[in-house]
């Protein structure tokens, strides 16, 4: 988020001690384990291939769009392993020809409203085996300089304009594909994943690419 001029919370000098001393919200989550609530907006321009060529020579192309909903409103433990993310991502990967998301994708913008959710939901998205979400982080794979950066924008933990938050993930993924991320740009991005989340544990998965699918 410190590299993102659009991030609502830019805290480059934040420390573990600072987070752990913040207000307890619901054990064990503290204030800075939870996303803020802020105001903001996001807009995308959608166009077919013919019209796109009139607008720009550097678009982000949709390779797959999938969504899944659950039958509860987050009142059971399914929020933690998020089956809708698994269901929607598998369908999106198949549609986009993704065999191994960590190898075939270059970056991901996922919805992580709390500090724990990225660790759990990377497993639900098939980025690693169940129980190995922490390993991705410990080995530096998801860092900006890692093999598969996650949330170079700073994610939902730094910016959460209610109603636009999921669309921001798509915009940030498109920004990466178009190479317009400036200080938060991941090098040589060809394909990116964006994840939306909310409501009755619904998940939306979008795969974007630098080139159109044929």
Coordinates of C-alpha atoms in Angstrom, one line a residue:
X1 CA 0.0 0.0 0.0
X2 CA 2.9 2.3 0.6
X3 CA 3.7 2.1 -3.1
X4 CA 0.1 2.8 -4.1
X5 CA -1.0 6.4 -4.4
X6 CA -4.7 5.3 -4.3
X7 CA -4.4 3.3 -1.1
X8 CA -6.4 4.8 1.8
X9 CA -4.0 3.6 4.5
X10 CA -0.4 4.2 3.7
X11 CA 1.7 3.0 6.6
X12 CA 5.3 2.3 5.4
X13 CA 6.7 2.1 8.9
X14 CA 4.1 -0.1 10.5
X15 CA 5.5 -2.8 12.8
X16 CA 4.2 -6.1 14.3
X17 CA 4.4 -4.5 17.7
X18 CA 2.2 -1.6 16.5
X19 CA -0.4 -4.0 15.1
X20 CA -0.4 -6.2 18.2
X21 CA -0.9 -3.2 20.5
X22 CA -3.9 -1.9 18.6
X23 CA -7.5 -2.2 19.9
X24 CA -8.9 -5.7 20.2
X25 CA -11.9 -6.1 17.9
X26 CA -12.8 -9.8 18.3
X27 CA -10.1 -12.1 19.7
X28 CA -7.6 -12.7 18.3
X29 CA -8.2 -9.9 15.7
X30 CA -7.1 -6.4 16.5
X31 CA -7.9 -3.1 14.8
X32 CA -5.1 -3.4 12.2
X33 CA -6.0 -7.1 11.5
X34 CA -9.2 -5.8 10.0
X35 CA -9.9 -3.7 6.8
X36 CA -11.0 -0.1 7.2
X37 CA -14.3 1.3 6.0
X38 CA -13.8 4.2 3.7
X39 CA -15.3 6.1 0.8
X40 CA -14.2 5.8 -2.8
X41 CA -15.2 4.8 -6.3
X42 CA -13.9 2.6 -9.1
X43 CA -14.9 2.5 -12.8
X44 CA -13.9 0.2 -15.7
X45 CA -14.5 0.6 -19.4
X46 CA -15.7 -2.7 -21.1
X47 CA -15.7 -3.1 -24.8
X48 CA -15.7 -5.8 -27.5
X49 CA -12.5 -6.5 -29.4
X50 CA -13.4 -4.2 -32.3
X51 CA -14.2 -1.2 -30.1
X52 CA -11.3 -1.9 -27.8
X53 CA -8.8 -1.3 -30.7
X54 CA -10.3 2.2 -31.2
X55 CA -9.8 3.0 -27.5
X56 CA -6.4 1.7 -26.6
X57 CA -3.5 -0.4 -27.9
X58 CA -2.8 -1.8 -24.5
X59 CA -6.0 -3.3 -23.0
X60 CA -6.5 -6.1 -20.4
X61 CA -8.5 -8.9 -21.9
X62 CA -11.0 -11.1 -20.0
X63 CA -10.1 -14.7 -20.2
X64 CA -12.6 -16.0 -17.7
X65 CA -15.3 -14.8 -15.3
X66 CA -17.0 -17.1 -12.8
X67 CA -19.1 -16.6 -9.7
X68 CA -20.4 -18.8 -6.9
X69 CA -22.7 -18.2 -3.9
X70 CA -23.3 -20.0 -0.7
X71 CA -26.6 -20.7 1.1
X72 CA -25.7 -19.0 4.4
X73 CA -24.7 -15.5 5.3
X74 CA -21.5 -16.4 7.0
X75 CA -23.0 -18.0 10.1
X76 CA -21.0 -21.3 9.8
X77 CA -17.4 -22.2 9.5
X78 CA -17.5 -22.2 5.7
X79 CA -16.3 -18.6 5.7
X80 CA -12.8 -19.9 6.7
X81 CA -12.2 -22.4 3.9
X82 CA -14.6 -20.5 1.5
X83 CA -15.9 -23.3 -0.8
X84 CA -17.3 -20.7 -3.2
X85 CA -13.7 -19.5 -3.9
X86 CA -12.7 -23.1 -4.7
X87 CA -15.7 -23.7 -6.9
X88 CA -15.4 -20.5 -8.9
X89 CA -11.7 -20.6 -9.3
X90 CA -11.6 -24.1 -10.6
X91 CA -14.2 -23.2 -13.2
X92 CA -12.3 -20.0 -14.2
X93 CA -9.0 -21.9 -14.4
X94 CA -10.5 -24.5 -16.7
X95 CA -12.0 -21.8 -18.9
X96 CA -8.8 -19.9 -19.1
X97 CA -6.6 -22.9 -19.6
X98 CA -4.8 -22.5 -16.2
X99 CA -3.3 -25.8 -15.0
X100 CA -1.2 -24.4 -12.1
X101 CA -2.2 -21.0 -11.0
X102 CA 1.0 -20.1 -9.3
X103 CA 3.0 -21.0 -12.4
X104 CA 0.5 -19.9 -15.1
X105 CA -0.5 -16.6 -13.4
X106 CA 1.8 -13.7 -12.7
X107 CA 0.0 -11.8 -10.0
X108 CA -3.2 -11.9 -8.0
X109 CA -5.4 -9.3 -6.4
X110 CA -7.5 -11.2 -3.8
X111 CA -10.1 -9.9 -1.4
X112 CA -8.6 -10.2 2.1
X113 CA -10.7 -8.3 4.7
X114 CA -8.7 -9.6 7.6
X115 CA -5.1 -10.6 8.2
X116 CA -6.0 -14.3 8.4
X117 CA -8.1 -14.5 5.2
X118 CA -5.2 -14.3 2.7
X119 CA -3.6 -17.3 4.3
X120 CA -6.7 -19.4 4.2
X121 CA -8.1 -18.2 0.9
X122 CA -4.9 -18.8 -1.0
X123 CA -5.5 -22.4 -0.2
X124 CA -9.2 -22.1 -1.3
X125 CA -8.0 -20.6 -4.6
X126 CA -5.6 -23.5 -5.2
X127 CA -2.4 -21.5 -4.9
X128 CA -1.2 -24.2 -2.4
X129 CA -2.3 -27.3 -0.6
X130 CA -4.6 -27.0 2.4
X131 CA -2.7 -26.0 5.4
X132 CA 0.2 -24.5 3.4
X133 CA -1.0 -20.9 3.1
X134 CA 1.5 -19.7 5.7
X135 CA 4.3 -21.5 3.8
X136 CA 3.7 -19.3 0.8
X137 CA 4.2 -16.3 2.9
X138 CA 7.2 -17.7 4.9
X139 CA 9.0 -18.6 1.7
X140 CA 8.5 -15.1 0.2
X141 CA 6.5 -16.5 -2.8
X142 CA 3.7 -14.0 -2.4
X143 CA 5.9 -10.9 -1.8
X144 CA 6.5 -8.2 -4.4
X145 CA 9.8 -9.8 -5.3
X146 CA 8.5 -13.3 -5.1
X147 CA 7.4 -15.9 -7.7
X148 CA 3.7 -15.0 -7.3
X149 CA 3.0 -11.6 -5.8
X150 CA -0.4 -11.2 -4.1
X151 CA -2.0 -7.8 -3.6
X152 CA 0.7 -5.4 -4.8
X153 CA -1.9 -2.7 -4.4
X154 CA -1.9 -3.3 -0.6
X155 CA -5.3 -5.0 -0.9
X156 CA -8.5 -4.6 1.1
X157 CA -6.6 -4.2 4.4
X158 CA -5.4 -0.8 3.1
X159 CA -8.4 0.3 1.0
X160 CA -12.0 -0.7 1.5
X161 CA -14.5 1.7 -0.2
X162 CA -17.7 -0.2 0.5
X163 CA -19.4 -1.2 -2.7
X164 CA -16.4 -0.6 -4.9
X165 CA -13.9 -2.8 -3.1
X166 CA -14.3 -5.9 -5.3
X167 CA -14.2 -3.8 -8.5
X168 CA -10.9 -2.3 -7.3
X169 CA -9.4 -5.8 -7.3
X170 CA -10.3 -6.0 -11.0
X171 CA -9.0 -2.6 -11.8
X172 CA -5.7 -3.3 -10.0
X173 CA -5.3 -6.6 -11.8
X174 CA -6.0 -4.8 -15.1
X175 CA -3.4 -2.2 -14.2
X176 CA -0.8 -4.9 -13.7
X177 CA -1.6 -6.5 -17.0
X178 CA -1.4 -3.2 -18.8
X179 CA 1.9 -2.4 -17.1
X180 CA 0.7 0.8 -15.5
X181 CA 1.3 0.0 -11.8
X182 CA 4.2 2.4 -11.4
X183 CA 5.9 1.7 -8.0
X184 CA 3.6 -1.3 -7.4
X185 CA 4.1 -2.8 -10.8
X186 CA 5.1 -6.5 -10.9
X187 CA 7.5 -7.1 -13.8
X188 CA 6.4 -8.9 -17.0
X189 CA 2.8 -9.6 -16.1
X190 CA 1.0 -11.6 -18.8
X191 CA -1.9 -13.0 -16.7
X192 CA -3.6 -11.8 -13.5
X193 CA -6.3 -13.0 -11.2
X194 CA -8.9 -10.8 -9.5
X195 CA -11.2 -12.0 -6.7
X196 CA -14.3 -10.4 -5.3
X197 CA -16.1 -11.5 -2.1
X198 CA -19.1 -10.5 0.0
X199 CA -22.8 -11.1 0.7
X200 CA -23.7 -14.7 1.3
X201 CA -20.1 -15.8 1.0
X202 CA -20.2 -15.2 -2.8
X203 CA -16.9 -15.2 -4.7
X204 CA -16.2 -13.9 -8.1
X205 CA -13.1 -14.8 -10.0
X206 CA -11.8 -13.0 -13.1
X207 CA -8.7 -14.0 -15.1
X208 CA -7.2 -11.2 -17.2
X209 CA -4.6 -11.4 -19.9
X210 CA -2.3 -9.2 -21.9
X211 CA -3.4 -11.0 -25.1
X212 CA -7.0 -12.1 -26.1
X213 CA -7.8 -15.8 -25.9
X214 CA -8.3 -17.5 -29.2

